[in-house]
Amino acid sequence: MKRLLTLAVSSLALAASPALAQDVAITGATVALGDGSDPVENATVVVRGGRVVAAGAGVSVPAGMTVLDGTGTWVTPGIFASITNLGLVDVGAVSESNDVDADDSPFGAALDVSPVINPNAQDFGYSRAGGVTRASVMPEAGASIFGGQGAIIDLGADYDAVRHPRAFQVVEFGERGARLAGGSRTSVHALLRNALHEAGTYGDAGELRTAGSAGGQREGLGLDSRMPNNVDRQGDVLLTRFDAAALVPVVRGEQKLYVQVERASDILSVLALREEFPALDIVLVGATEGWMVADRIAAADVPVIANALRDLPASFEQLAATQSNVGRLVDAGVKVAIGGYDSSGDHPRNLPQQAGNMVALNRVPGATGLTWGEAFAAITSVPAEVAGLGGRMGVLAEGAHGDLVVWDGDPLETSSAPVRVFVDGVEQPLTNHQTRLRDRYRSLDESERPRAYEW
């Protein structure tokens, strides 16, 4: 405990210094690489110039490098939160501080969260103190089935949070998508297919490319053969030009399409979109009934972002919910990231607890959970892979970002907490609104209380 206190005190001192990447080695710790493997005891992690140089047992420390004794601690890559609204909201019930959706906007797909992310939002510091160093910030669908374009951020204590703007597009399927589309899933399919067709046409400046014949279809877009070619449709479009332009990289497979979908039959309909639009880079978000069609998802090589223990049918599209969903998907060969993605109250810093629950699930008769390595990878390296950043984030491997978290115990145990957090090799402050309130009222001088109201 004395050593941990020393680490915490030095963390505060370093946080006050200029934000420069530190060349540091941590020795003698239990190290989790984040790649799905088991933790390694008495291991070393070396970070230089903001990048991981080496991690594991038998790693040599370069001469002249600052060495921290990690005995009794765990060292891991930072948590990568797959789906969050970090930086988009301070108080959810106060519309002036909530930029998660835009119910009255004339735009949908063109909405971009990148310019409005606020690193001073209270959840930034709170999440960082819980070991979260990277996150996907996802808008919610408001005025249309398209929520807009999400971003990948880091949680460093600076104003350069957005690392990958316009990283993915969000579309709402299922029950909520049906409501936004006019009251039926049939309308969702028609709207989405029409939008992708319009974007494909817009991407070619209104002209359809042929594929081997004078009257052929545009290669790679699967345009409906019933649609006449080269017809002036300027007065017959549903998308604004900004929305159409925003969907061009989706149709071309240059931007990921995050599809919020729960029901098994809806999942299969989403996978079938590739028959018309083979370039689509799809990510399933939710997939509560994914276990029922896990083999089809695996065969399509489509990743999933799912809640860890959704086992109650909160809606008709979740009637087959089971706490074994994630475990069964992983066993079928599906790449699954654990993430909170709805209004259930899940917070990014609770991801280690969710992952730990998946490990404990193995002790429930008849249930399917994850191994420790699989569970920890589901909140570190797998989310990075889903975001297209595999090998660069969420893992302690040569060349990866120097995002480190030093824990006072097993990170998947609720009794453990971070004592040091690094982002790109820069040590971060762990103070936040909650810790300041705690410190203020822990030793409040009651003699300074204001006088009570007097008649």
PDB file of C-alpha atoms in Angstrom, residues 161-313:
ATOM      1  CA  ALA A 161      -9.358  15.089 -28.084  1.00  0.00           C
ATOM      2  CA  VAL A 162     -10.453  14.195 -31.619  1.00  0.00           C
ATOM      3  CA  ARG A 163      -7.948  11.847 -33.212  1.00  0.00           C
ATOM      4  CA  HIS A 164     -10.056  10.383 -36.029  1.00  0.00           C
ATOM      5  CA  PRO A 165     -12.987  12.554 -37.151  1.00  0.00           C
ATOM      6  CA  ARG A 166     -15.792  11.089 -39.262  1.00  0.00           C
ATOM      7  CA  ALA A 167     -14.668   7.588 -38.385  1.00  0.00           C
ATOM      8  CA  PHE A 168     -18.063   5.958 -38.934  1.00  0.00           C
ATOM      9  CA  GLN A 169     -21.667   6.607 -39.918  1.00  0.00           C
ATOM     10  CA  VAL A 170     -24.605   5.637 -37.669  1.00  0.00           C
ATOM     11  CA  VAL A 171     -27.947   4.285 -38.868  1.00  0.00           C
ATOM     12  CA  GLU A 172     -30.873   3.074 -36.768  1.00  0.00           C
ATOM     13  CA  PHE A 173     -32.622  -0.192 -37.674  1.00  0.00           C
ATOM     14  CA  GLY A 174     -35.269  -2.176 -35.845  1.00  0.00           C
ATOM     15  CA  GLU A 175     -38.093  -0.732 -33.774  1.00  0.00           C
ATOM     16  CA  ARG A 176     -36.695   2.763 -33.272  1.00  0.00           C
ATOM     17  CA  GLY A 177     -35.614   2.995 -36.876  1.00  0.00           C
ATOM     18  CA  ALA A 178     -39.124   2.031 -37.903  1.00  0.00           C
ATOM     19  CA  ARG A 179     -40.578   4.875 -35.853  1.00  0.00           C
ATOM     20  CA  LEU A 180     -38.157   7.383 -37.368  1.00  0.00           C
ATOM     21  CA  ALA A 181     -38.826   6.082 -40.882  1.00  0.00           C
ATOM     22  CA  GLY A 182     -42.568   6.431 -40.692  1.00  0.00           C
ATOM     23  CA  GLY A 183     -43.817   3.522 -38.622  1.00  0.00           C
ATOM     24  CA  SER A 184     -42.567   0.360 -40.298  1.00  0.00           C
ATOM     25  CA  ARG A 185     -39.399  -1.626 -40.884  1.00  0.00           C
ATOM     26  CA  THR A 186     -40.299  -1.732 -44.568  1.00  0.00           C
ATOM     27  CA  SER A 187     -39.794   2.020 -44.692  1.00  0.00           C
ATOM     28  CA  VAL A 188     -36.389   1.689 -42.992  1.00  0.00           C
ATOM     29  CA  HIS A 189     -35.212  -0.650 -45.750  1.00  0.00           C
ATOM     30  CA  ALA A 190     -36.573   1.574 -48.496  1.00  0.00           C
ATOM     31  CA  LEU A 191     -35.056   4.719 -47.000  1.00  0.00           C
ATOM     32  CA  LEU A 192     -31.646   3.161 -46.442  1.00  0.00           C
ATOM     33  CA  ARG A 193     -31.410   1.556 -49.873  1.00  0.00           C
ATOM     34  CA  ASN A 194     -32.583   4.761 -51.518  1.00  0.00           C
ATOM     35  CA  ALA A 195     -30.044   6.781 -49.536  1.00  0.00           C
ATOM     36  CA  LEU A 196     -27.187   4.499 -50.540  1.00  0.00           C
ATOM     37  CA  HIS A 197     -28.263   4.626 -54.191  1.00  0.00           C
ATOM     38  CA  GLU A 198     -28.496   8.423 -54.109  1.00  0.00           C
ATOM     39  CA  ALA A 199     -25.070   8.635 -52.472  1.00  0.00           C
ATOM     40  CA  GLY A 200     -23.608   6.364 -55.138  1.00  0.00           C
ATOM     41  CA  THR A 201     -25.052   8.518 -57.878  1.00  0.00           C
ATOM     42  CA  TYR A 202     -23.929  11.697 -56.119  1.00  0.00           C
ATOM     43  CA  GLY A 203     -20.418  10.289 -55.808  1.00  0.00           C
ATOM     44  CA  ASP A 204     -20.231   9.971 -59.581  1.00  0.00           C
ATOM     45  CA  ALA A 205     -21.510  13.498 -60.200  1.00  0.00           C
ATOM     46  CA  GLY A 206     -24.886  12.184 -61.257  1.00  0.00           C
ATOM     47  CA  GLU A 207     -23.603   9.698 -63.828  1.00  0.00           C
ATOM     48  CA  LEU A 208     -23.753   5.923 -63.462  1.00  0.00           C
ATOM     49  CA  ARG A 209     -20.604   3.955 -64.276  1.00  0.00           C
ATOM     50  CA  THR A 210     -21.153   0.979 -66.500  1.00  0.00           C
ATOM     51  CA  ALA A 211     -19.800  -2.474 -65.832  1.00  0.00           C
ATOM     52  CA  GLY A 212     -18.963  -4.026 -69.200  1.00  0.00           C
ATOM     53  CA  SER A 213     -22.046  -3.007 -71.175  1.00  0.00           C
ATOM     54  CA  ALA A 214     -23.628   0.170 -72.484  1.00  0.00           C
ATOM     55  CA  GLY A 215     -26.696  -0.180 -70.299  1.00  0.00           C
ATOM     56  CA  GLY A 216     -25.032  -1.931 -67.384  1.00  0.00           C
ATOM     57  CA  GLN A 217     -25.104  -1.181 -63.685  1.00  0.00           C
ATOM     58  CA  ARG A 218     -22.605   0.799 -61.681  1.00  0.00           C
ATOM     59  CA  GLU A 219     -19.873  -1.583 -60.595  1.00  0.00           C
ATOM     60  CA  GLY A 220     -19.795  -2.264 -56.868  1.00  0.00           C
ATOM     61  CA  LEU A 221     -23.093  -0.485 -56.074  1.00  0.00           C
ATOM     62  CA  GLY A 222     -25.650  -3.025 -57.230  1.00  0.00           C
ATOM     63  CA  LEU A 223     -28.107  -0.458 -58.575  1.00  0.00           C
ATOM     64  CA  ASP A 224     -31.612  -1.808 -59.070  1.00  0.00           C
ATOM     65  CA  SER A 225     -31.937  -2.895 -62.712  1.00  0.00           C
ATOM     66  CA  ARG A 226     -35.414  -1.356 -62.796  1.00  0.00           C
ATOM     67  CA  MET A 227     -33.928   2.130 -62.389  1.00  0.00           C
ATOM     68  CA  PRO A 228     -33.357   3.889 -65.731  1.00  0.00           C
ATOM     69  CA  ASN A 229     -29.782   4.956 -66.347  1.00  0.00           C
ATOM     70  CA  ASN A 230     -28.621   8.544 -66.771  1.00  0.00           C
ATOM     71  CA  VAL A 231     -32.007  10.053 -65.922  1.00  0.00           C
ATOM     72  CA  ASP A 232     -32.168  13.579 -64.551  1.00  0.00           C
ATOM     73  CA  ARG A 233     -33.587  13.103 -61.049  1.00  0.00           C
ATOM     74  CA  GLN A 234     -32.792  16.487 -59.528  1.00  0.00           C
ATOM     75  CA  GLY A 235     -36.394  16.937 -58.502  1.00  0.00           C
ATOM     76  CA  ASP A 236     -36.769  13.372 -57.230  1.00  0.00           C
ATOM     77  CA  VAL A 237     -34.342  12.958 -54.337  1.00  0.00           C
ATOM     78  CA  LEU A 238     -34.881  12.499 -50.605  1.00  0.00           C
ATOM     79  CA  LEU A 239     -31.407  13.417 -49.344  1.00  0.00           C
ATOM     80  CA  THR A 240     -29.951  16.885 -49.088  1.00  0.00           C
ATOM     81  CA  ARG A 241     -26.724  17.217 -51.020  1.00  0.00           C
ATOM     82  CA  PHE A 242     -24.820  17.335 -47.721  1.00  0.00           C
ATOM     83  CA  ASP A 243     -26.359  14.078 -46.540  1.00  0.00           C
ATOM     84  CA  ALA A 244     -25.705  12.464 -49.914  1.00  0.00           C
ATOM     85  CA  ALA A 245     -22.078  13.590 -49.850  1.00  0.00           C
ATOM     86  CA  ALA A 246     -21.672  12.256 -46.302  1.00  0.00           C
ATOM     87  CA  LEU A 247     -22.807   8.792 -47.411  1.00  0.00           C
ATOM     88  CA  VAL A 248     -20.475   8.567 -50.425  1.00  0.00           C
ATOM     89  CA  PRO A 249     -17.558   7.113 -48.370  1.00  0.00           C
ATOM     90  CA  VAL A 250     -20.001   4.630 -46.780  1.00  0.00           C
ATOM     91  CA  VAL A 251     -21.089   3.298 -50.176  1.00  0.00           C
ATOM     92  CA  ARG A 252     -17.449   3.053 -51.254  1.00  0.00           C
ATOM     93  CA  GLY A 253     -16.449   1.173 -48.105  1.00  0.00           C
ATOM     94  CA  GLU A 254     -14.180   3.989 -46.983  1.00  0.00           C
ATOM     95  CA  GLN A 255     -16.203   4.741 -43.846  1.00  0.00           C
ATOM     96  CA  LYS A 256     -17.678   2.177 -41.458  1.00  0.00           C
ATOM     97  CA  LEU A 257     -21.441   1.869 -41.130  1.00  0.00           C
ATOM     98  CA  TYR A 258     -22.546   1.283 -37.537  1.00  0.00           C
ATOM     99  CA  VAL A 259     -26.011  -0.299 -37.687  1.00  0.00           C
ATOM    100  CA  GLN A 260     -28.035  -0.380 -34.483  1.00  0.00           C
ATOM    101  CA  VAL A 261     -30.024  -3.599 -34.714  1.00  0.00           C
ATOM    102  CA  GLU A 262     -31.298  -6.183 -32.218  1.00  0.00           C
ATOM    103  CA  ARG A 263     -33.625  -8.815 -33.733  1.00  0.00           C
ATOM    104  CA  ALA A 264     -32.151 -11.884 -35.418  1.00  0.00           C
ATOM    105  CA  SER A 265     -34.184 -11.455 -38.616  1.00  0.00           C
ATOM    106  CA  ASP A 266     -33.192  -7.780 -38.801  1.00  0.00           C
ATOM    107  CA  ILE A 267     -29.543  -8.736 -38.400  1.00  0.00           C
ATOM    108  CA  LEU A 268     -29.810 -11.053 -41.401  1.00  0.00           C
ATOM    109  CA  SER A 269     -31.459  -8.255 -43.414  1.00  0.00           C
ATOM    110  CA  VAL A 270     -28.526  -5.978 -42.586  1.00  0.00           C
ATOM    111  CA  LEU A 271     -26.020  -8.622 -43.672  1.00  0.00           C
ATOM    112  CA  ALA A 272     -27.967  -9.050 -46.926  1.00  0.00           C
ATOM    113  CA  LEU A 273     -27.339  -5.402 -47.819  1.00  0.00           C
ATOM    114  CA  ARG A 274     -23.929  -6.471 -49.073  1.00  0.00           C
ATOM    115  CA  GLU A 275     -25.619  -8.296 -51.930  1.00  0.00           C
ATOM    116  CA  GLU A 276     -26.539  -4.872 -53.324  1.00  0.00           C
ATOM    117  CA  PHE A 277     -23.698  -2.856 -51.834  1.00  0.00           C
ATOM    118  CA  PRO A 278     -20.726  -5.232 -51.504  1.00  0.00           C
ATOM    119  CA  ALA A 279     -18.295  -2.548 -50.354  1.00  0.00           C
ATOM    120  CA  LEU A 280     -20.217  -1.758 -47.132  1.00  0.00           C
ATOM    121  CA  ASP A 281     -18.017  -2.021 -44.023  1.00  0.00           C
ATOM    122  CA  ILE A 282     -20.710  -2.966 -41.493  1.00  0.00           C
ATOM    123  CA  VAL A 283     -20.530  -3.051 -37.692  1.00  0.00           C
ATOM    124  CA  LEU A 284     -23.534  -4.395 -35.759  1.00  0.00           C
ATOM    125  CA  VAL A 285     -24.353  -2.390 -32.638  1.00  0.00           C
ATOM    126  CA  GLY A 286     -26.557  -4.124 -30.091  1.00  0.00           C
ATOM    127  CA  ALA A 287     -27.289  -7.529 -31.662  1.00  0.00           C
ATOM    128  CA  THR A 288     -29.194  -8.764 -28.602  1.00  0.00           C
ATOM    129  CA  GLU A 289     -30.413 -11.773 -30.591  1.00  0.00           C
ATOM    130  CA  GLY A 290     -27.085 -12.182 -32.364  1.00  0.00           C
ATOM    131  CA  TRP A 291     -26.431 -15.557 -30.741  1.00  0.00           C
ATOM    132  CA  MET A 292     -29.308 -17.012 -32.782  1.00  0.00           C
ATOM    133  CA  VAL A 293     -27.523 -16.241 -36.069  1.00  0.00           C
ATOM    134  CA  ALA A 294     -23.943 -16.231 -34.792  1.00  0.00           C
ATOM    135  CA  ASP A 295     -22.734 -18.532 -37.561  1.00  0.00           C
ATOM    136  CA  ARG A 296     -24.094 -16.182 -40.226  1.00  0.00           C
ATOM    137  CA  ILE A 297     -22.476 -13.143 -38.587  1.00  0.00           C
ATOM    138  CA  ALA A 298     -19.152 -14.976 -38.346  1.00  0.00           C
ATOM    139  CA  ALA A 299     -19.343 -16.099 -41.983  1.00  0.00           C
ATOM    140  CA  ALA A 300     -19.970 -12.498 -43.041  1.00  0.00           C
ATOM    141  CA  ASP A 301     -16.922 -11.396 -41.000  1.00  0.00           C
ATOM    142  CA  VAL A 302     -18.934  -8.572 -39.434  1.00  0.00           C
ATOM    143  CA  PRO A 303     -17.925  -7.389 -35.925  1.00  0.00           C
ATOM    144  CA  VAL A 304     -20.375  -6.691 -33.111  1.00  0.00           C
ATOM    145  CA  ILE A 305     -20.532  -4.152 -30.296  1.00  0.00           C
ATOM    146  CA  ALA A 306     -22.776  -5.577 -27.585  1.00  0.00           C
ATOM    147  CA  ASN A 307     -23.846  -5.059 -24.001  1.00  0.00           C
ATOM    148  CA  ALA A 308     -22.232  -7.597 -21.690  1.00  0.00           C
ATOM    149  CA  LEU A 309     -25.208  -8.968 -19.781  1.00  0.00           C
ATOM    150  CA  ARG A 310     -28.416  -7.980 -21.532  1.00  0.00           C
ATOM    151  CA  ASP A 311     -30.724 -10.771 -20.408  1.00  0.00           C
ATOM    152  CA  LEU A 312     -34.126  -9.089 -20.133  1.00  0.00           C
ATOM    153  CA  PRO A 313     -36.433  -8.524 -23.132  1.00  0.00           C
TER     154      PRO A 313
END
